[in-house]
mmCIF file of C-alpha atoms and ligand atoms in Angstrom:
data_model
loop_
_atom_site.group_PDB
_atom_site.id
_atom_site.type_symbol
_atom_site.label_atom_id
_atom_site.label_comp_id
_atom_site.label_asym_id
_atom_site.label_seq_id
_atom_site.Cartn_x
_atom_site.Cartn_y
_atom_site.Cartn_z
ATOM 1 C CA UNK A 1 -125.335 -132.037 11.995
ATOM 2 C CA UNK A 2 -125.120 -128.937 9.837
ATOM 3 C CA UNK A 3 -126.562 -129.349 6.370
ATOM 4 C CA UNK A 4 -125.680 -127.824 3.163
ATOM 5 C CA UNK A 5 -127.650 -125.251 1.038
ATOM 6 C CA UNK A 6 -127.077 -125.530 -2.841
ATOM 7 C CA UNK A 7 -125.443 -122.499 -4.086
ATOM 8 C CA UNK A 8 -127.125 -121.267 -7.477
ATOM 9 C CA UNK A 9 -125.088 -119.046 -9.698
ATOM 10 C CA UNK A 10 -126.725 -116.197 -11.719
ATOM 11 C CA UNK A 11 -130.331 -116.508 -10.237
ATOM 12 C CA UNK A 12 -133.435 -114.617 -11.507
ATOM 13 C CA UNK A 13 -135.430 -112.473 -8.639
ATOM 14 C CA UNK A 14 -138.451 -111.614 -10.605
ATOM 15 C CA UNK A 15 -140.589 -113.991 -8.697
ATOM 16 C CA UNK A 16 -139.015 -113.172 -5.294
ATOM 17 C CA UNK A 17 -139.864 -109.454 -5.126
ATOM 18 C CA UNK A 18 -143.289 -108.193 -5.190
ATOM 19 C CA UNK A 19 -142.503 -105.527 -6.953
ATOM 20 C CA UNK A 20 -141.511 -107.868 -9.627
ATOM 21 C CA UNK A 21 -138.651 -105.959 -10.755
ATOM 22 C CA UNK A 22 -136.111 -108.515 -13.339
ATOM 23 C CA UNK A 23 -133.039 -108.389 -11.236
ATOM 24 C CA UNK A 24 -130.540 -111.306 -10.777
ATOM 25 C CA UNK A 25 -128.291 -112.765 -8.109
ATOM 26 C CA UNK A 26 -124.925 -113.111 -8.418
ATOM 27 C CA UNK A 27 -125.906 -116.287 -6.102
ATOM 28 C CA UNK A 28 -128.592 -117.573 -4.477
ATOM 29 C CA UNK A 29 -129.148 -120.149 -1.505
ATOM 30 C CA UNK A 30 -132.517 -121.431 -0.142
ATOM 31 C CA UNK A 31 -132.225 -121.800 3.407
ATOM 32 C CA UNK A 32 -134.906 -124.587 4.984
ATOM 33 C CA UNK A 33 -133.128 -125.150 8.112
ATOM 34 C CA UNK A 34 -130.927 -122.549 10.125
ATOM 35 C CA UNK A 35 -127.890 -124.595 10.371
ATOM 36 C CA UNK A 36 -127.589 -123.987 6.508
ATOM 37 C CA UNK A 37 -126.103 -120.762 7.727
ATOM 38 C CA UNK A 38 -123.568 -121.944 9.872
ATOM 39 C CA UNK A 39 -122.300 -124.235 7.173
ATOM 40 C CA UNK A 40 -122.060 -120.952 4.927
ATOM 41 C CA UNK A 41 -120.526 -119.160 7.460
ATOM 42 C CA UNK A 42 -117.644 -121.905 7.957
ATOM 43 C CA UNK A 43 -116.683 -121.608 4.060
ATOM 44 C CA UNK A 44 -114.395 -118.826 3.957
ATOM 45 C CA UNK A 45 -115.581 -117.962 0.120
ATOM 46 C CA UNK A 46 -119.394 -117.859 0.891
ATOM 47 C CA UNK A 47 -118.914 -115.862 4.311
ATOM 48 C CA UNK A 48 -116.644 -113.439 2.413
ATOM 49 C CA UNK A 49 -119.314 -112.375 -0.073
ATOM 50 C CA UNK A 50 -121.982 -109.445 0.491
ATOM 51 C CA UNK A 51 -124.991 -111.084 1.669
ATOM 52 C CA UNK A 52 -128.759 -110.032 1.179
ATOM 53 C CA UNK A 53 -131.026 -111.585 3.429
ATOM 54 C CA UNK A 54 -134.335 -112.220 1.751
ATOM 55 C CA UNK A 55 -137.754 -113.044 3.007
ATOM 56 C CA UNK A 56 -140.943 -112.360 0.933
ATOM 57 C CA UNK A 57 -139.446 -109.291 -0.950
ATOM 58 C CA UNK A 58 -142.363 -107.175 0.175
ATOM 59 C CA UNK A 59 -140.582 -104.535 1.409
ATOM 60 C CA UNK A 60 -137.397 -104.274 -0.802
ATOM 61 C CA UNK A 61 -136.944 -102.265 -4.194
ATOM 62 C CA UNK A 62 -134.205 -104.039 -6.126
ATOM 63 C CA UNK A 63 -132.375 -100.843 -7.905
ATOM 64 C CA UNK A 64 -130.019 -103.245 -10.008
ATOM 65 C CA UNK A 65 -128.389 -106.772 -9.777
ATOM 66 C CA UNK A 66 -127.244 -108.070 -6.607
ATOM 67 C CA UNK A 67 -123.782 -108.542 -6.505
ATOM 68 C CA UNK A 68 -123.455 -111.143 -3.887
ATOM 69 C CA UNK A 69 -125.197 -114.071 -2.253
ATOM 70 C CA UNK A 70 -128.815 -113.853 -1.634
ATOM 71 C CA UNK A 71 -130.147 -116.256 1.560
ATOM 72 C CA UNK A 72 -133.753 -116.983 0.714
ATOM 73 C CA UNK A 73 -134.985 -117.593 4.516
ATOM 74 C CA UNK A 74 -137.440 -120.142 4.308
ATOM 75 C CA UNK A 75 -137.434 -122.026 7.457
ATOM 76 C CA UNK A 76 -140.937 -123.350 8.238
ATOM 77 C CA UNK A 77 -142.528 -124.322 11.846
ATOM 78 C CA UNK A 78 -145.055 -122.718 14.557
ATOM 79 C CA UNK A 79 -146.093 -124.130 17.816
ATOM 80 C CA UNK A 80 -147.660 -122.955 20.966
ATOM 81 C CA UNK A 81 -144.331 -123.008 23.208
ATOM 82 C CA UNK A 82 -145.735 -121.712 26.643
ATOM 83 C CA UNK A 83 -148.086 -119.669 28.836
ATOM 84 C CA UNK A 84 -147.920 -117.516 31.736
ATOM 85 C CA UNK A 85 -150.932 -116.633 33.987
ATOM 86 C CA UNK A 86 -151.987 -113.926 31.379
ATOM 87 C CA UNK A 87 -150.706 -114.961 28.027
ATOM 88 C CA UNK A 88 -150.122 -117.911 25.386
ATOM 89 C CA UNK A 89 -146.747 -117.884 23.856
ATOM 90 C CA UNK A 90 -146.550 -118.806 20.348
ATOM 91 C CA UNK A 91 -143.436 -119.284 18.130
ATOM 92 C CA UNK A 92 -142.698 -119.421 14.367
ATOM 93 C CA UNK A 93 -139.836 -119.559 12.238
ATOM 94 C CA UNK A 94 -138.543 -116.969 10.011
ATOM 95 C CA UNK A 95 -139.810 -118.356 6.783
ATOM 96 C CA UNK A 96 -143.384 -118.784 7.778
ATOM 97 C CA UNK A 97 -145.636 -116.606 5.539
ATOM 98 C CA UNK A 98 -147.050 -113.897 8.112
ATOM 99 C CA UNK A 99 -150.644 -114.193 6.942
ATOM 100 C CA UNK A 100 -150.716 -117.782 7.265
ATOM 101 C CA UNK A 101 -149.310 -117.524 10.820
ATOM 102 C CA UNK A 102 -152.110 -115.028 11.948
ATOM 103 C CA UNK A 103 -154.911 -117.536 10.305
ATOM 104 C CA UNK A 104 -153.230 -120.414 12.545
ATOM 105 C CA UNK A 105 -153.030 -118.234 15.616
ATOM 106 C CA UNK A 106 -156.931 -117.740 14.877
ATOM 107 C CA UNK A 107 -157.524 -121.154 14.435
ATOM 108 C CA UNK A 108 -155.705 -121.715 17.797
ATOM 109 C CA UNK A 109 -158.714 -119.539 19.256
ATOM 110 C CA UNK A 110 -155.987 -117.174 19.732
ATOM 111 C CA UNK A 111 -156.521 -113.434 19.281
ATOM 112 C CA UNK A 112 -153.909 -110.374 19.335
ATOM 113 C CA UNK A 113 -152.701 -110.518 15.660
ATOM 114 C CA UNK A 114 -156.059 -110.070 13.887
ATOM 115 C CA UNK A 115 -155.312 -105.989 13.202
ATOM 116 C CA UNK A 116 -152.552 -107.446 11.277
ATOM 117 C CA UNK A 117 -153.956 -110.032 8.872
ATOM 118 C CA UNK A 118 -153.117 -110.109 5.222
ATOM 119 C CA UNK A 119 -149.515 -107.864 5.595
ATOM 120 C CA UNK A 120 -147.815 -109.733 3.121
ATOM 121 C CA UNK A 121 -144.185 -111.072 3.835
ATOM 122 C CA UNK A 122 -142.342 -113.609 6.339
ATOM 123 C CA UNK A 123 -142.640 -114.022 10.248
ATOM 124 C CA UNK A 124 -138.911 -113.324 10.411
ATOM 125 C CA UNK A 125 -139.035 -109.993 8.619
ATOM 126 C CA UNK A 126 -141.942 -108.462 10.901
ATOM 127 C CA UNK A 127 -139.793 -107.318 13.539
ATOM 128 C CA UNK A 128 -137.452 -105.569 11.074
ATOM 129 C CA UNK A 129 -139.879 -102.397 10.541
ATOM 130 C CA UNK A 130 -142.196 -103.313 13.338
ATOM 131 C CA UNK A 131 -145.003 -104.194 11.064
ATOM 132 C CA UNK A 132 -148.331 -102.560 11.923
ATOM 133 C CA UNK A 133 -151.619 -101.843 10.649
ATOM 134 C CA UNK A 134 -154.884 -100.706 11.439
ATOM 135 C CA UNK A 135 -154.054 -99.320 14.977
ATOM 136 C CA UNK A 136 -151.975 -102.117 16.020
ATOM 137 C CA UNK A 137 -148.170 -103.325 15.407
ATOM 138 C CA UNK A 138 -145.984 -106.343 16.349
ATOM 139 C CA UNK A 139 -144.271 -104.426 19.409
ATOM 140 C CA UNK A 140 -147.558 -104.705 21.365
ATOM 141 C CA UNK A 141 -147.621 -108.722 21.412
ATOM 142 C CA UNK A 142 -143.779 -109.216 20.781
ATOM 143 C CA UNK A 143 -142.025 -111.796 23.372
ATOM 144 C CA UNK A 144 -138.769 -112.365 21.888
ATOM 145 C CA UNK A 145 -136.669 -113.543 19.008
ATOM 146 C CA UNK A 146 -133.685 -115.685 18.359
ATOM 147 C CA UNK A 147 -131.292 -114.221 15.696
ATOM 148 C CA UNK A 148 -127.339 -115.313 14.494
ATOM 149 C CA UNK A 149 -124.892 -112.598 14.334
ATOM 150 C CA UNK A 150 -123.249 -113.667 10.911
ATOM 151 C CA UNK A 151 -120.211 -111.637 12.320
ATOM 152 C CA UNK A 152 -119.737 -113.813 15.029
ATOM 153 C CA UNK A 153 -121.697 -116.935 14.184
ATOM 154 C CA UNK A 154 -123.229 -116.717 17.778
ATOM 155 C CA UNK A 155 -126.838 -116.891 18.453
ATOM 156 C CA UNK A 156 -128.626 -114.793 20.572
ATOM 157 C CA UNK A 157 -132.478 -113.928 22.171
ATOM 158 C CA UNK A 158 -133.444 -110.606 21.851
ATOM 159 C CA UNK A 159 -136.800 -109.514 24.247
ATOM 160 C CA UNK A 160 -138.829 -106.332 23.338
ATOM 161 C CA UNK A 161 -136.937 -103.984 24.889
ATOM 162 C CA UNK A 162 -133.495 -104.958 23.278
ATOM 163 C CA UNK A 163 -135.266 -104.561 19.610
ATOM 164 C CA UNK A 164 -135.953 -101.121 20.219
ATOM 165 C CA UNK A 165 -139.233 -100.925 18.334
ATOM 166 C CA UNK A 166 -140.486 -97.719 16.759
ATOM 167 C CA UNK A 167 -142.913 -96.539 14.355
ATOM 168 C CA UNK A 168 -141.942 -98.717 11.357
ATOM 169 C CA UNK A 169 -138.628 -99.059 12.711
ATOM 170 C CA UNK A 170 -136.468 -101.338 14.932
ATOM 171 C CA UNK A 171 -132.920 -101.829 16.045
ATOM 172 C CA UNK A 172 -132.289 -104.123 12.782
ATOM 173 C CA UNK A 173 -132.728 -101.143 10.607
ATOM 174 C CA UNK A 174 -129.594 -99.572 12.509
ATOM 175 C CA UNK A 175 -125.970 -100.042 12.080
ATOM 176 C CA UNK A 176 -126.009 -102.404 15.386
ATOM 177 C CA UNK A 177 -128.426 -105.029 13.660
ATOM 178 C CA UNK A 178 -126.295 -105.323 10.484
ATOM 179 C CA UNK A 179 -125.608 -109.064 9.906
ATOM 180 C CA UNK A 180 -127.995 -110.484 12.175
ATOM 181 C CA UNK A 181 -130.268 -112.944 10.893
ATOM 182 C CA UNK A 182 -133.671 -113.385 12.698
ATOM 183 C CA UNK A 183 -134.027 -117.156 12.776
ATOM 184 C CA UNK A 184 -137.461 -117.605 14.958
ATOM 185 C CA UNK A 185 -139.661 -115.236 16.488
ATOM 186 C CA UNK A 186 -142.225 -115.377 19.727
ATOM 187 C CA UNK A 187 -145.420 -113.648 20.588
ATOM 188 C CA UNK A 188 -147.449 -113.568 23.697
ATOM 189 C CA UNK A 189 -150.844 -113.423 22.944
ATOM 190 C CA UNK A 190 -153.654 -112.266 25.519
ATOM 191 C CA UNK A 191 -155.646 -114.792 27.067
ATOM 192 C CA UNK A 192 -158.378 -111.993 27.984
ATOM 193 C CA UNK A 193 -158.658 -110.781 24.049
ATOM 194 C CA UNK A 194 -159.926 -107.232 23.950
ATOM 195 C CA UNK A 195 -160.505 -105.892 20.528
ATOM 196 C CA UNK A 196 -158.353 -102.981 19.000
ATOM 197 C CA UNK A 197 -161.083 -100.877 17.276
ATOM 198 C CA UNK A 198 -159.319 -97.708 17.600
ATOM 199 C CA UNK A 199 -158.811 -97.061 13.698
ATOM 200 C CA UNK A 200 -162.013 -95.665 12.364
ATOM 201 C CA UNK A 201 -162.205 -97.383 9.320
ATOM 202 C CA UNK A 202 -162.196 -100.632 11.148
ATOM 203 C CA UNK A 203 -164.797 -99.975 13.604
ATOM 204 C CA UNK A 204 -167.001 -98.978 10.818
ATOM 205 C CA UNK A 205 -166.366 -102.031 8.725
ATOM 206 C CA UNK A 206 -167.295 -104.061 12.080
ATOM 207 C CA UNK A 207 -170.197 -102.289 12.728
ATOM 208 C CA UNK A 208 -171.557 -103.053 9.467
ATOM 209 C CA UNK A 209 -170.560 -106.555 9.244
ATOM 210 C CA UNK A 210 -172.735 -106.688 12.937
ATOM 211 C CA UNK A 211 -175.567 -105.016 11.967
ATOM 212 C CA UNK A 212 -178.060 -105.318 14.349
ATOM 213 C CA UNK A 213 -176.077 -107.947 16.183
ATOM 214 C CA UNK A 214 -174.302 -106.626 19.770
ATOM 215 C CA UNK A 215 -170.537 -106.334 20.580
ATOM 216 C CA UNK A 216 -170.923 -109.730 22.488
ATOM 217 C CA UNK A 217 -170.300 -111.631 19.263
ATOM 218 C CA UNK A 218 -167.261 -109.826 18.172
ATOM 219 C CA UNK A 219 -164.149 -112.060 17.612
ATOM 220 C CA UNK A 220 -160.835 -112.057 16.734
ATOM 221 C CA UNK A 221 -161.843 -114.162 13.456
ATOM 222 C CA UNK A 222 -164.583 -111.457 12.777
ATOM 223 C CA UNK A 223 -161.912 -108.591 12.907
ATOM 224 C CA UNK A 224 -159.492 -110.557 10.992
ATOM 225 C CA UNK A 225 -162.215 -111.044 8.053
ATOM 226 C CA UNK A 226 -163.022 -107.065 8.154
ATOM 227 C CA UNK A 227 -159.254 -106.302 7.885
ATOM 228 C CA UNK A 228 -158.985 -108.728 4.939
ATOM 229 C CA UNK A 229 -161.883 -107.092 3.021
ATOM 230 C CA UNK A 230 -160.427 -103.453 3.623
ATOM 231 C CA UNK A 231 -157.152 -104.076 2.477
ATOM 232 C CA UNK A 232 -158.327 -106.047 -0.417
ATOM 233 C CA UNK A 233 -160.704 -103.233 -1.497
ATOM 234 C CA UNK A 234 -157.638 -100.576 -1.358
ATOM 235 C CA UNK A 235 -154.445 -102.212 -1.754
ATOM 236 C CA UNK A 236 -153.345 -103.482 -4.860
ATOM 237 C CA UNK A 237 -152.493 -107.671 -5.066
ATOM 238 C CA UNK A 238 -148.880 -107.892 -5.822
ATOM 239 C CA UNK A 239 -149.712 -111.195 -7.768
ATOM 240 C CA UNK A 240 -151.454 -109.219 -9.952
ATOM 241 C CA UNK A 241 -149.833 -105.811 -10.106
ATOM 242 C CA UNK A 242 -146.164 -105.223 -8.411
ATOM 243 C CA UNK A 243 -145.946 -103.391 -5.583
ATOM 244 C CA UNK A 244 -144.069 -102.958 -1.935
ATOM 245 C CA UNK A 245 -147.218 -101.656 -0.197
ATOM 246 C CA UNK A 246 -146.729 -98.329 1.042
ATOM 247 C CA UNK A 247 -143.944 -96.688 -0.435
ATOM 248 C CA UNK A 248 -143.237 -93.517 2.239
ATOM 249 C CA UNK A 249 -143.675 -93.781 5.790
ATOM 250 C CA UNK A 250 -145.924 -91.029 7.573
ATOM 251 C CA UNK A 251 -144.112 -87.934 8.386
ATOM 252 C CA UNK A 252 -143.987 -87.248 11.809
ATOM 253 C CA UNK A 253 -144.116 -83.276 12.572
ATOM 254 C CA UNK A 254 -143.644 -81.045 15.725
ATOM 255 C CA UNK A 255 -146.986 -79.674 16.992
ATOM 256 C CA UNK A 256 -145.278 -76.380 15.702
ATOM 257 C CA UNK A 257 -144.802 -77.339 12.361
ATOM 258 C CA UNK A 258 -148.306 -79.054 12.063
ATOM 259 C CA UNK A 259 -149.851 -75.821 13.339
ATOM 260 C CA UNK A 260 -148.071 -73.727 10.758
ATOM 261 C CA UNK A 261 -148.760 -75.990 8.043
ATOM 262 C CA UNK A 262 -152.625 -76.068 9.074
ATOM 263 C CA UNK A 263 -152.869 -72.416 8.805
ATOM 264 C CA UNK A 264 -152.046 -72.870 4.913
ATOM 265 C CA UNK A 265 -153.642 -76.115 4.559
ATOM 266 C CA UNK A 266 -156.524 -76.434 6.784
ATOM 267 C CA UNK A 267 -157.532 -79.657 5.082
ATOM 268 C CA UNK A 268 -154.235 -81.278 5.984
ATOM 269 C CA UNK A 269 -154.842 -84.936 7.640
ATOM 270 C CA UNK A 270 -152.819 -85.072 10.626
ATOM 271 C CA UNK A 271 -153.343 -87.447 13.884
ATOM 272 C CA UNK A 272 -151.928 -86.187 17.324
ATOM 273 C CA UNK A 273 -149.544 -88.591 18.877
ATOM 274 C CA UNK A 274 -148.891 -89.648 22.588
ATOM 275 C CA UNK A 275 -145.519 -87.486 22.217
ATOM 276 C CA UNK A 276 -147.283 -84.362 21.237
ATOM 277 C CA UNK A 277 -146.135 -84.624 17.803
ATOM 278 C CA UNK A 278 -148.379 -84.926 14.507
ATOM 279 C CA UNK A 279 -148.510 -87.922 12.047
ATOM 280 C CA UNK A 280 -149.261 -86.752 8.625
ATOM 281 C CA UNK A 281 -150.819 -89.007 6.068
ATOM 282 C CA UNK A 282 -148.191 -89.229 3.135
ATOM 283 C CA UNK A 283 -150.721 -90.782 0.728
ATOM 284 C CA UNK A 284 -152.827 -87.395 1.331
ATOM 285 C CA UNK A 285 -149.780 -85.114 0.847
ATOM 286 C CA UNK A 286 -148.616 -86.807 -2.145
ATOM 287 C CA UNK A 287 -152.289 -86.913 -3.845
ATOM 288 C CA UNK A 288 -152.690 -83.511 -2.981
ATOM 289 C CA UNK A 289 -149.826 -82.722 -5.062
ATOM 290 C CA UNK A 290 -151.098 -84.345 -7.895
ATOM 291 C CA UNK A 291 -149.623 -87.701 -8.383
ATOM 292 C CA UNK A 292 -152.269 -90.265 -7.964
ATOM 293 C CA UNK A 293 -152.705 -92.340 -11.413
ATOM 294 C CA UNK A 294 -149.797 -90.543 -12.927
ATOM 295 C CA UNK A 295 -146.896 -92.882 -14.300
ATOM 296 C CA UNK A 296 -143.046 -92.151 -15.279
ATOM 297 C CA UNK A 297 -141.856 -94.539 -17.369
ATOM 298 C CA UNK A 298 -143.246 -97.786 -16.233
ATOM 299 C CA UNK A 299 -143.519 -96.968 -12.565
ATOM 300 C CA UNK A 300 -146.475 -95.588 -11.368
ATOM 301 C CA UNK A 301 -148.870 -94.426 -8.356
ATOM 302 C CA UNK A 302 -151.755 -96.227 -7.808
ATOM 303 C CA UNK A 303 -155.022 -95.021 -8.669
ATOM 304 C CA UNK A 304 -156.983 -96.027 -5.533
ATOM 305 C CA UNK A 305 -154.052 -94.844 -3.095
ATOM 306 C CA UNK A 306 -151.346 -92.591 -3.626
ATOM 307 C CA UNK A 307 -149.041 -94.046 -1.142
ATOM 308 C CA UNK A 308 -148.664 -97.059 -3.419
ATOM 309 C CA UNK A 309 -145.804 -97.175 -5.909
ATOM 310 C CA UNK A 310 -146.740 -99.708 -8.425
ATOM 311 C CA UNK A 311 -144.966 -101.890 -11.480
ATOM 312 C CA UNK A 312 -147.130 -100.944 -14.484
ATOM 313 C CA UNK A 313 -144.871 -103.698 -16.232
ATOM 314 C CA UNK A 314 -141.349 -104.336 -16.972
ATOM 315 C CA UNK A 315 -140.759 -101.378 -14.494
ATOM 316 C CA UNK A 316 -136.684 -101.336 -13.280
ATOM 317 C CA UNK A 317 -135.762 -100.268 -10.254
ATOM 318 C CA UNK A 318 -134.271 -96.942 -11.496
ATOM 319 C CA UNK A 319 -137.606 -95.904 -12.825
ATOM 320 C CA UNK A 320 -139.247 -96.660 -9.496
ATOM 321 C CA UNK A 321 -136.530 -94.557 -7.623
ATOM 322 C CA UNK A 322 -136.969 -91.756 -10.141
ATOM 323 C CA UNK A 323 -140.336 -91.622 -9.517
ATOM 324 C CA UNK A 324 -139.968 -91.540 -5.970
ATOM 325 C CA UNK A 325 -137.996 -88.696 -6.129
ATOM 326 C CA UNK A 326 -140.017 -86.605 -8.194
ATOM 327 C CA UNK A 327 -143.030 -87.306 -5.508
ATOM 328 C CA UNK A 328 -141.019 -86.704 -2.372
ATOM 329 C CA UNK A 329 -139.460 -83.082 -4.226
ATOM 330 C CA UNK A 330 -142.986 -82.029 -4.795
ATOM 331 C CA UNK A 331 -144.129 -82.755 -1.537
ATOM 332 C CA UNK A 332 -141.086 -80.987 -0.215
ATOM 333 C CA UNK A 333 -141.848 -78.140 -2.325
ATOM 334 C CA UNK A 334 -145.187 -77.460 -1.608
ATOM 335 C CA UNK A 335 -145.360 -78.501 2.184
ATOM 336 C CA UNK A 336 -141.794 -78.441 3.366
ATOM 337 C CA UNK A 337 -142.205 -81.886 4.587
ATOM 338 C CA UNK A 338 -139.320 -84.745 3.892
ATOM 339 C CA UNK A 339 -140.935 -88.154 2.846
ATOM 340 C CA UNK A 340 -138.530 -91.399 3.573
ATOM 341 C CA UNK A 341 -138.912 -94.143 1.723
ATOM 342 C CA UNK A 342 -140.389 -97.445 3.609
ATOM 343 C CA UNK A 343 -139.176 -100.475 1.621
ATOM 344 C CA UNK A 344 -135.045 -100.915 1.696
ATOM 345 C CA UNK A 345 -133.273 -100.073 -1.664
ATOM 346 C CA UNK A 346 -130.918 -102.868 -2.416
HETATM 347 C C1 FAD B 401 -149.307 -105.061 -0.986
HETATM 348 C C2 FAD B 401 -148.393 -104.490 0.305
HETATM 349 C C3 FAD B 401 -149.142 -104.077 1.521
HETATM 350 C C4 FAD B 401 -148.261 -103.916 2.788
HETATM 351 N N1 FAD B 401 -149.105 -103.552 3.991
HETATM 352 C C5 FAD B 401 -148.104 -103.590 4.935
HETATM 353 C C6 FAD B 401 -148.685 -102.881 6.193
HETATM 354 O O1 FAD B 401 -149.876 -103.202 6.151
HETATM 355 N N2 FAD B 401 -147.726 -102.732 7.192
HETATM 356 C C7 FAD B 401 -146.493 -102.959 7.143
HETATM 357 O O2 FAD B 401 -145.944 -102.612 7.952
HETATM 358 N N3 FAD B 401 -145.982 -103.429 6.062
HETATM 359 C C8 FAD B 401 -146.489 -103.714 4.950
HETATM 360 N N4 FAD B 401 -146.212 -103.951 3.731
HETATM 361 C C9 FAD B 401 -144.738 -104.037 3.421
HETATM 362 C C10 FAD B 401 -144.222 -105.777 4.061
HETATM 363 O O3 FAD B 401 -145.210 -106.631 3.893
HETATM 364 C C11 FAD B 401 -143.777 -105.861 5.151
HETATM 365 O O4 FAD B 401 -142.442 -105.138 5.633
HETATM 366 C C12 FAD B 401 -143.188 -107.164 5.716
HETATM 367 O O5 FAD B 401 -142.817 -107.720 7.203
HETATM 368 C C13 FAD B 401 -141.609 -107.651 4.891
HETATM 369 O O6 FAD B 401 -141.367 -108.716 4.686
HETATM 370 P P1 FAD B 401 -140.973 -109.800 3.859
HETATM 371 O O7 FAD B 401 -140.461 -111.326 4.299
HETATM 372 O O8 FAD B 401 -141.394 -109.812 2.630
HETATM 373 O O9 FAD B 401 -139.308 -109.016 3.966
HETATM 374 P P2 FAD B 401 -138.474 -108.649 2.794
HETATM 375 O O10 FAD B 401 -138.897 -107.557 1.696
HETATM 376 O O11 FAD B 401 -137.892 -109.789 2.118
HETATM 377 O O12 FAD B 401 -137.045 -107.945 3.608
HETATM 378 C C14 FAD B 401 -137.246 -107.008 4.128
HETATM 379 C C15 FAD B 401 -136.144 -106.341 4.780
HETATM 380 O O13 FAD B 401 -136.049 -107.341 5.773
HETATM 381 C C16 FAD B 401 -134.906 -107.809 5.801
HETATM 382 N N5 FAD B 401 -135.175 -109.146 6.541
HETATM 383 C C17 FAD B 401 -136.130 -110.442 5.876
HETATM 384 N N6 FAD B 401 -136.185 -111.498 6.474
HETATM 385 C C18 FAD B 401 -135.071 -110.972 7.606
HETATM 386 C C19 FAD B 401 -134.489 -111.910 8.827
HETATM 387 N N7 FAD B 401 -135.424 -113.165 8.811
HETATM 388 N N8 FAD B 401 -133.629 -111.572 9.576
HETATM 389 C C20 FAD B 401 -132.777 -110.428 9.154
HETATM 390 N N9 FAD B 401 -133.622 -109.756 8.294
HETATM 391 C C21 FAD B 401 -134.337 -109.916 7.305
HETATM 392 C C22 FAD B 401 -134.368 -108.080 4.505
HETATM 393 O O14 FAD B 401 -132.869 -108.185 4.063
HETATM 394 C C23 FAD B 401 -135.153 -106.607 4.196
HETATM 395 O O15 FAD B 401 -133.551 -105.684 4.419
HETATM 396 C C24 FAD B 401 -146.835 -104.451 2.691
HETATM 397 C C25 FAD B 401 -146.351 -104.871 1.802
HETATM 398 C C26 FAD B 401 -146.973 -104.841 0.185
HETATM 399 C C27 FAD B 401 -146.396 -105.824 -0.932
#
């Protein structure tokens, strides 16, 4: 039986986005049950309104008020739903907090998500940009998801191939995926856990935490604890200082471009990719242009990590955009490299 969501007019969004931008929505609905979306679609007036899907608000930049209906996806629930010879299938509803879900899988004795601990936001948003950190991303453990196509009112199941995952990318960031609401996501976690310590900083932290101990005691929980400690040491807590994590994607350039840059800038931070391209460290480029710690109006560049833009108090979306544009222009002028923002501008 479909249920209805309360529609609240002129809703304040400051506490719904981790940047803490003080914008308002023309209308807002908290969605606790997917059937409430069917009810909204069945109402011609609500169905015709422009819509913004909102999870934890940790990867959006509100550049002004939202002239439409904000659908705040808060559906809860998580369970082990099956297994294969090699994997356990776990499923969570879109509104589940991502880090809470990671901790829950660890409590079930399941590894596979530990490198992605403490990433803010919801399970439903995780596939959108194929969230990743410390040498892992969700595409490696993704099984399938169920979505609601708001254009047709139909539900569909997409597997990993259909999601077209890439670096901070998926089909949901492209025109085909517009109007799709991710309702629940299923992950296949390995029964035989293997640590992923390819990221040097994580490997060092684990070695330090283990001391004289051998690798035999390594557990998913220990890796998760190390990831949490590293993240807390270098990323600002959005509860204390508004931000959306990394503001720019790390640019990927061809081997020829990377070689030419290295001739001019021998200290350029670069990582070889399997396809022969090179990923550059956006934070390093920004830092080299002298932006770390600087501010423009109430928007600033975080002192400990130049890749993170912060709200120093009362920043508007327009101020953050102006700062981001100034940084990108400097990096372009000095290195000829284009920086692309990671958060979605609304
Ligand atoms: C301090 C900090 C650190 C971060 N670190 C990382 C990191 O290490 N790695 C990383 O990848 N990201 C990181 N992020 C970015 C962010 O946490 C992720 O992108 C996260 O997945 C966003 O989830 P959310 O629920 O907050 O999405 P939102 O910000 O609410 O939404 C993001 C986009 O997804 C859409 N959307 C949300 N939910 C759904 C849904 N159910 N169906 C369809 N569309 C939906 C929204 O419309 C919007 O376009 C960080 C952010 C912060 C603030």
